[in-house]
Tab-separated table of C-alpha atoms in Angstrom:
chain	number	residue	atom	x	y	z
K	1	MET	CA	13.574	-6.594	20.145
K	2	THR	CA	15.307	-9.959	19.882
K	3	GLY	CA	16.673	-11.071	23.246
K	4	GLU	CA	13.944	-9.341	25.230
K	5	VAL	CA	11.835	-11.539	27.489
K	6	LEU	CA	8.094	-11.179	26.875
K	7	GLY	CA	5.013	-12.742	28.394
K	8	ALA	CA	2.292	-14.088	26.109
K	9	PRO	CA	0.173	-10.868	25.976
K	10	GLU	CA	3.253	-8.735	25.334
K	11	ALA	CA	4.490	-11.092	22.616
K	12	MET	CA	1.157	-10.902	20.780
K	13	ALA	CA	1.065	-7.115	21.182
K	14	ARG	CA	4.513	-7.004	19.601
K	15	ALA	CA	3.277	-9.189	16.739
K	16	VAL	CA	0.400	-6.767	16.159
K	17	SER	CA	2.790	-3.814	16.040
K	18	LEU	CA	4.917	-5.677	13.493
K	19	ALA	CA	1.837	-6.473	11.392
K	20	ALA	CA	0.997	-2.769	11.252
K	21	ARG	CA	4.221	-2.195	9.295
K	22	GLY	CA	2.701	-4.008	6.325
K	23	PRO	CA	0.568	-2.231	3.720
K	24	ALA	CA	-3.102	-1.601	4.489
K	25	TRP	CA	-4.007	-2.199	0.828
K	26	GLY	CA	-3.727	-5.314	-1.296
K	27	PRO	CA	-5.385	-8.746	-1.370
K	28	ASN	CA	-3.550	-10.023	1.710
K	29	PRO	CA	-4.002	-9.153	5.395
K	30	ARG	CA	-1.379	-7.528	7.585
K	31	VAL	CA	0.259	-10.214	9.733
K	32	GLY	CA	3.027	-10.210	12.314
K	33	CYS	CA	4.932	-13.055	13.988
K	34	VAL	CA	7.117	-13.239	17.086
K	35	ILE	CA	8.969	-16.458	17.935
K	36	THR	CA	10.092	-16.926	21.533
K	37	ALA	CA	12.129	-19.489	23.424
K	38	PRO	CA	10.470	-21.453	26.282
K	39	THR	CA	11.895	-18.790	28.631
K	40	GLY	CA	9.986	-16.055	26.762
K	41	GLU	CA	13.112	-14.650	25.132
K	42	VAL	CA	12.406	-13.251	21.679
K	43	LEU	CA	14.400	-15.247	19.135
K	44	VAL	CA	13.205	-13.749	15.838
K	45	GLU	CA	10.283	-11.814	14.436
K	46	GLY	CA	8.743	-11.065	11.056
K	47	TRP	CA	5.866	-9.455	9.220
K	48	HIS	CA	4.184	-9.606	5.833
K	49	ARG	CA	5.295	-6.861	3.468
K	50	GLY	CA	2.561	-7.319	0.871
K	51	ALA	CA	1.319	-9.608	-1.883
K	52	GLY	CA	4.025	-11.810	-3.353
K	53	THR	CA	6.417	-11.429	-0.412
K	54	ALA	CA	7.094	-13.904	2.379
K	55	HIS	CA	4.325	-14.305	4.930
K	56	ALA	CA	5.085	-13.213	8.491
K	57	GLU	CA	5.943	-16.713	9.739
K	58	ALA	CA	8.149	-17.444	6.731
K	59	HIS	CA	9.897	-14.106	7.152
K	60	ALA	CA	10.652	-14.858	10.807
K	61	LEU	CA	11.858	-18.387	10.033
K	62	ALA	CA	14.071	-17.160	7.203
K	63	THR	CA	15.596	-14.614	9.577
K	64	ALA	CA	16.283	-17.406	12.061
K	65	ALA	CA	17.935	-19.562	9.403
K	66	GLU	CA	20.146	-16.722	8.218
K	67	ALA	CA	21.218	-15.928	11.783
K	68	GLY	CA	21.713	-19.557	12.771
K	69	VAL	CA	19.018	-19.364	15.442
K	70	ASP	CA	17.501	-22.705	16.469
K	71	VAL	CA	13.705	-22.375	16.811
K	72	ALA	CA	12.966	-26.048	17.527
K	73	GLY	CA	10.465	-26.263	20.379
K	74	ALA	CA	9.894	-22.499	20.328
K	75	THR	CA	6.541	-20.697	20.476
K	76	ALA	CA	5.273	-18.650	17.535
K	77	TYR	CA	2.840	-15.817	18.260
K	78	VAL	CA	1.007	-14.962	15.033
K	79	THR	CA	-1.721	-12.357	14.539
K	80	LEU	CA	-3.576	-14.533	11.989
K	81	GLU	CA	-4.025	-18.302	11.794
K	82	PRO	CA	-1.144	-19.816	9.764
K	83	CYS	CA	-2.240	-20.465	6.200
K	84	THR	CA	-2.540	-23.811	4.412
K	85	HIS	CA	-2.613	-22.304	0.919
K	86	THR	CA	0.053	-22.561	-1.774
K	87	GLY	CA	0.054	-19.440	-3.905
K	88	ARG	CA	2.985	-17.204	-4.679
K	89	THR	CA	4.401	-18.467	-1.366
K	90	GLY	CA	4.115	-21.817	0.406
K	91	PRO	CA	1.844	-22.740	3.334
K	92	CYS	CA	2.970	-21.262	6.653
K	93	ALA	CA	1.635	-24.307	8.504
K	94	ASP	CA	4.187	-26.415	6.596
K	95	ALA	CA	7.030	-23.972	7.244
K	96	LEU	CA	6.345	-23.964	10.976
K	97	THR	CA	6.203	-27.763	11.002
K	98	VAL	CA	9.501	-28.178	9.136
K	99	ALA	CA	11.202	-25.671	11.461
K	100	GLY	CA	10.202	-27.737	14.506
K	101	ILE	CA	8.099	-25.054	16.171
K	102	GLY	CA	6.578	-26.577	19.317
K	103	ARG	CA	3.662	-24.235	19.907
K	104	VAL	CA	1.646	-21.703	17.900
K	105	ILE	CA	-0.628	-19.036	19.365
K	106	TYR	CA	-2.784	-17.199	16.805
K	107	ALA	CA	-5.084	-14.247	17.450
K	108	VAL	CA	-7.566	-14.361	14.544
K	109	GLU	CA	-9.002	-17.335	12.686
K	110	ASP	CA	-8.480	-17.060	8.926
K	111	PRO	CA	-11.831	-16.579	7.134
K	112	ASN	CA	-10.341	-17.239	3.694
K	113	PRO	CA	-11.605	-20.697	2.669
K	114	GLN	CA	-8.527	-21.198	0.480
K	115	ALA	CA	-6.115	-20.616	3.360
K	116	ALA	CA	-8.030	-21.495	6.538
K	117	GLY	CA	-7.535	-24.516	8.760
K	118	GLY	CA	-3.892	-24.034	9.697
K	119	GLY	CA	-4.598	-24.505	13.384
K	120	GLU	CA	-6.244	-27.868	12.767
K	121	VAL	CA	-3.416	-28.954	10.458
K	122	LEU	CA	-0.814	-28.126	13.080
K	123	ARG	CA	-2.707	-29.926	15.828
K	124	GLY	CA	-2.996	-32.958	13.566
K	125	ARG	CA	0.780	-32.980	13.375
K	126	GLY	CA	1.196	-32.945	17.142
K	127	ILE	CA	2.005	-29.227	17.389
K	128	GLU	CA	0.133	-27.318	20.070
K	129	ALA	CA	-1.867	-24.655	18.236
K	130	GLU	CA	-4.152	-22.412	20.256
K	131	PHE	CA	-6.577	-19.725	19.125
K	132	VAL	CA	-6.426	-16.838	21.621
K	133	PRO	CA	-8.651	-13.978	20.371
K	134	ASP	CA	-7.056	-10.542	20.377
K	135	ALA	CA	-9.109	-7.405	19.686
K	136	ALA	CA	-6.152	-5.363	18.419
K	137	ALA	CA	-5.174	-8.038	15.906
K	138	ARG	CA	-8.743	-8.210	14.602
K	139	ALA	CA	-9.096	-4.434	14.430
K	140	LEU	CA	-5.929	-4.126	12.353
K	141	ASN	CA	-7.492	-6.211	9.563
K	142	SER	CA	-11.168	-5.448	10.217
K	143	ARG	CA	-11.935	-4.329	6.653
K	144	TRP	CA	-10.066	-7.246	5.055
K	145	LEU	CA	-11.765	-9.725	7.389
K	146	ARG	CA	-15.187	-8.314	6.539
K	147	ALA	CA	-14.412	-8.443	2.820
K	148	MET	CA	-13.458	-12.110	3.095
K	149	GLU	CA	-16.679	-12.877	4.981
K	150	LEU	CA	-18.756	-11.068	2.343
K	151	GLY	CA	-16.863	-12.332	-0.693
K	152	ARG	CA	-16.767	-8.816	-2.127
K	153	PRO	CA	-14.802	-5.601	-1.556
K	154	TYR	CA	-15.412	-3.696	1.662
K	155	VAL	CA	-17.145	-0.456	0.635
K	156	ILE	CA	-16.571	2.953	2.219
K	157	ALA	CA	-18.954	5.669	1.033
K	158	LYS	CA	-17.283	9.066	1.369
K	159	TRP	CA	-18.556	12.572	0.799
K	160	ALA	CA	-18.130	16.182	1.902
K	161	GLN	CA	-21.288	18.116	2.760
K	162	THR	CA	-22.627	21.314	4.236
K	163	LEU	CA	-24.681	21.386	7.407
K	164	ASP	CA	-27.825	21.226	5.284
K	165	GLY	CA	-26.652	18.095	3.455
K	166	ARG	CA	-25.508	19.635	0.171
K	167	THR	CA	-22.522	18.300	-1.752
K	168	ALA	CA	-22.559	20.996	-4.431
K	169	ALA	CA	-24.129	24.396	-5.015
K	170	ALA	CA	-27.041	25.022	-7.371
K	171	ASP	CA	-24.619	25.861	-10.199
K	172	GLY	CA	-22.775	22.537	-9.691
K	173	THR	CA	-19.659	23.946	-8.002
K	174	SER	CA	-18.294	21.910	-5.085
K	175	PHE	CA	-14.697	23.107	-4.515
K	176	TRP	CA	-14.065	23.396	-1.652
K	177	ILE	CA	-16.778	22.467	0.831
K	178	THR	CA	-14.303	21.367	3.489
K	179	GLY	CA	-10.930	22.713	4.561
K	180	GLU	CA	-7.361	21.491	4.217
K	181	GLU	CA	-7.407	19.213	7.258
K	182	ALA	CA	-10.433	17.281	6.009
K	183	ARG	CA	-8.978	16.983	2.518
K	184	ALA	CA	-5.689	15.721	3.958
K	185	HIS	CA	-7.589	13.038	5.867
K	186	THR	CA	-9.342	11.991	2.659
K	187	HIS	CA	-6.010	11.606	0.894
K	188	GLY	CA	-4.713	9.494	3.776
K	189	THR	CA	-7.685	7.147	3.396
K	190	ARG	CA	-7.200	6.925	-0.369
K	191	ALA	CA	-3.598	5.863	0.200
K	192	GLU	CA	-4.763	2.905	2.320
K	193	VAL	CA	-7.385	1.357	0.018
K	194	ASP	CA	-7.247	-0.689	-3.158
K	195	ALA	CA	-9.593	1.345	-5.336
K	196	ILE	CA	-11.609	4.557	-5.536
K	197	LEU	CA	-14.823	4.836	-7.553
K	198	VAL	CA	-16.884	7.632	-9.064
K	199	GLY	CA	-19.584	7.799	-11.699
K	200	THR	CA	-19.249	9.110	-15.224
K	201	GLY	CA	-21.268	12.185	-14.221
K	202	THR	CA	-18.703	13.172	-11.609
K	203	VAL	CA	-15.868	12.685	-14.095
K	204	ARG	CA	-17.565	14.915	-16.655
K	205	ALA	CA	-18.529	17.580	-14.108
K	206	ASP	CA	-15.344	17.781	-12.028
K	207	ASP	CA	-12.604	15.976	-14.006
K	208	PRO	CA	-11.076	14.715	-10.727
K	209	SER	CA	-7.583	13.269	-10.587
K	210	LEU	CA	-8.626	10.685	-7.937
K	211	SER	CA	-5.062	10.514	-6.652
K	212	ALA	CA	-3.782	10.002	-3.126
K	213	ARG	CA	-1.760	12.978	-1.944
K	214	PRO	CA	-1.414	12.685	1.841
K	215	PRO	CA	0.809	15.366	3.384
K	216	HIS	CA	4.431	14.515	4.115
K	217	VAL	CA	4.339	11.233	2.167
K	218	ALA	CA	6.828	11.202	-0.693
K	219	ASP	CA	5.533	8.267	-2.737
K	220	PRO	CA	2.095	7.149	-1.485
K	221	HIS	CA	0.248	4.106	-2.738
K	222	GLN	CA	-2.146	5.058	-5.545
K	223	PRO	CA	-5.486	3.233	-5.596
K	224	LEU	CA	-6.994	1.871	-8.780
K	225	ARG	CA	-9.269	4.534	-10.274
K	226	VAL	CA	-12.687	3.146	-11.209
K	227	VAL	CA	-15.299	4.903	-13.321
K	228	MET	CA	-18.789	3.388	-13.195
K	229	GLY	CA	-21.465	4.120	-15.766
K	230	MET	CA	-22.234	4.363	-19.455
K	231	GLY	CA	-21.317	7.975	-20.229
K	232	ASP	CA	-18.340	9.076	-22.330
K	233	THR	CA	-15.365	10.205	-20.206
K	234	SER	CA	-12.623	10.074	-22.837
K	235	GLY	CA	-9.863	12.608	-22.304
K	236	ALA	CA	-10.486	12.926	-18.559
K	237	ARG	CA	-7.607	13.004	-16.103
K	238	VAL	CA	-8.551	9.610	-14.647
K	239	TRP	CA	-7.198	8.003	-17.851
K	240	ARG	CA	-3.739	9.589	-17.571
K	241	ASP	CA	-2.054	6.202	-17.046
K	242	GLY	CA	-2.871	2.507	-16.862
K	243	ASN	CA	-4.041	2.586	-13.227
K	244	ALA	CA	-7.702	3.087	-14.122
K	245	VAL	CA	-10.644	1.012	-15.316
K	246	ALA	CA	-14.072	1.749	-16.761
K	247	ILE	CA	-16.926	-0.526	-15.710
K	248	ARG	CA	-19.829	0.101	-18.024
K	249	THR	CA	-22.771	-0.798	-15.823
K	250	HIS	CA	-25.190	0.811	-13.399
K	251	ASP	CA	-25.282	-2.298	-11.182
K	252	PRO	CA	-23.108	-1.956	-8.037
K	253	ARG	CA	-23.028	-5.729	-7.530
K	254	GLU	CA	-21.571	-6.231	-10.984
K	255	VAL	CA	-18.949	-3.594	-10.195
K	256	LEU	CA	-17.954	-5.307	-6.963
K	257	ASP	CA	-17.794	-8.726	-8.645
K	258	MET	CA	-15.413	-7.381	-11.289
K	259	LEU	CA	-13.241	-5.584	-8.743
K	260	TRP	CA	-13.092	-8.662	-6.490
K	261	ARG	CA	-11.638	-10.615	-9.393
K	262	ARG	CA	-8.991	-7.885	-9.670
K	263	ASP	CA	-8.010	-8.506	-6.018
K	264	VAL	CA	-9.676	-5.320	-4.775
K	265	ARG	CA	-10.577	-5.791	-1.123
K	266	THR	CA	-11.292	-2.187	-0.061
K	267	LEU	CA	-13.134	0.378	-2.166
K	268	VAL	CA	-13.938	4.038	-1.523
K	269	VAL	CA	-17.051	5.271	-3.332
K	270	GLU	CA	-16.866	9.025	-3.809
K	271	GLY	CA	-20.093	9.438	-5.742
K	272	GLY	CA	-21.763	11.575	-6.840
K	273	SER	CA	-25.191	11.162	-5.397
K	274	VAL	CA	-26.495	8.824	-8.114
K	275	VAL	CA	-23.712	6.296	-7.603
K	276	THR	CA	-23.710	6.629	-3.806
K	277	SER	CA	-27.469	6.118	-3.721
K	278	ALA	CA	-27.182	3.015	-5.905
K	279	PHE	CA	-24.750	1.421	-3.446
K	280	PHE	CA	-27.001	2.270	-0.488
K	281	ARG	CA	-30.109	0.930	-2.230
K	282	SER	CA	-28.267	-2.313	-2.932
K	283	GLY	CA	-27.214	-2.661	0.717
K	284	LEU	CA	-23.553	-2.566	-0.280
K	285	VAL	CA	-22.183	0.235	1.919
K	286	ASP	CA	-20.188	-1.042	4.877
K	287	GLU	CA	-18.835	2.230	6.263
K	288	VAL	CA	-19.538	5.937	5.813
K	289	HIS	CA	-17.085	8.825	5.987
K	290	ALA	CA	-19.104	12.048	6.043
K	291	TYR	CA	-17.037	15.241	6.203
K	292	ILE	CA	-19.361	17.984	7.453
K	293	ALA	CA	-18.468	21.648	6.982
K	294	PRO	CA	-20.042	24.429	9.102
K	295	ALA	CA	-21.634	25.960	6.011
K	296	LEU	CA	-25.053	26.353	4.430
K	297	LEU	CA	-26.132	26.407	0.783
K	298	GLY	CA	-29.902	26.098	0.969
K	299	ALA	CA	-30.063	24.559	-2.493
K	300	GLY	CA	-27.970	22.280	-4.665
K	301	THR	CA	-27.073	18.607	-4.890
K	302	THR	CA	-27.934	16.382	-1.935
K	303	VAL	CA	-25.755	13.579	-0.625
K	304	VAL	CA	-28.136	10.839	-1.763
K	305	SER	CA	-31.297	10.691	-3.842
K	306	ASP	CA	-34.349	8.476	-3.341
K	307	LEU	CA	-33.493	5.344	-1.351
K	308	GLY	CA	-36.999	3.943	-1.444
K	309	ILE	CA	-37.566	4.847	2.205
K	310	HIS	CA	-41.023	6.275	2.942
K	311	THR	CA	-41.297	5.954	6.722
K	312	MET	CA	-39.005	6.432	9.705
K	313	THR	CA	-39.353	2.775	10.628
K	314	ASP	CA	-37.277	1.939	7.530
K	315	VAL	CA	-34.564	4.545	8.089
K	316	LEU	CA	-30.962	3.443	7.567
K	317	ARG	CA	-29.014	4.007	10.766
K	318	GLY	CA	-25.305	3.590	11.271
K	319	SER	CA	-23.585	2.003	14.249
K	320	ASP	CA	-20.139	2.245	15.856
K	321	VAL	CA	-20.282	5.987	15.228
K	322	THR	CA	-17.198	8.160	15.746
K	323	THR	CA	-16.635	11.890	15.310
K	324	THR	CA	-13.308	13.548	14.598
K	325	GLN	CA	-12.636	17.277	14.484
K	326	LEU	CA	-10.592	18.246	11.427
K	327	GLY	CA	-9.993	21.961	11.616
K	328	ALA	CA	-13.382	23.647	11.279
K	329	ASP	CA	-14.931	20.463	9.846
K	330	THR	CA	-16.207	17.282	11.497
K	331	LEU	CA	-15.712	13.755	10.215
K	332	VAL	CA	-18.507	11.342	11.122
K	333	THR	CA	-17.836	7.653	10.522
K	334	ALA	CA	-20.379	4.877	10.932
K	335	ALA	CA	-20.807	1.213	10.062
K	336	PHE	CA	-23.857	0.275	8.016
K	337	THR	CA	-23.969	-3.373	6.919
K	338	LYS	CA	-25.576	-5.814	9.326
K	339	GLY	CA	-24.896	-9.099	7.544
K	340	PRO	CA	-23.493	-10.748	4.377
């Protein structure tokens, strides 16, 4: 889209669309950058392709240098506040300064204490840097932003259930409660997160592969497979390669601390009920994905066990609820955490 003339809202919308090209998983957010001339003409653009690669601003500036495009005095529209952190790449605030950018508009303030403050740094150098909130830019990185605020992985609790809240029959069988469309959606979610967790009981009972197999995707991202608990799971399919870890504890907070140190920012908890209940009791579930099949069992395993709730005044209620029809099944999503 270089050469096209864009107004400020259109330029930021373009930056958001570029950011969406980056991976949804990994320790870094998805970021896009559009650099325009004073006339609004798009000079160059860039986006972050994942951990260890150039940040969006650096990508755009490198493209300009290679093409011989002068960006001095230009405006950079960036979906996230330019960073001040030196890691595997240098600070974007420095790169923008060296390039002579005259103005920076950013849509989301960086909550990462190691990288935040780029706007202030730029203003201190005489570069106009303005924070203009943009809902689409925030939504694109909503889970990553929440994880950074919490200082732990963002947790999605996922399960498939019957209308009467059963996740398995009385004999322990659970394949398949939901249909192909719901299972395809689950695989799409797995391919967008950093890790997927089950308990040792689920591994012993079901021997799941815990792989991401979304339809029509040749080589999807595979999340880290995490097994929580003290039971023996040797020989299970989860240990088929090096992309798996055992965390021998029953404490969800300890699990999240260990995964955070491994750069896990999004985690899907797929149970069973003992593990799912432990995360709920600890107040560590941020989002629920409940796949509900139009079926009845009347007996069997329930979604969660005792949560310590004895009266309706203490009930856990979700917010921001959505419903999605997936074939004969219904996906209900809801947010659950209220604070850090």
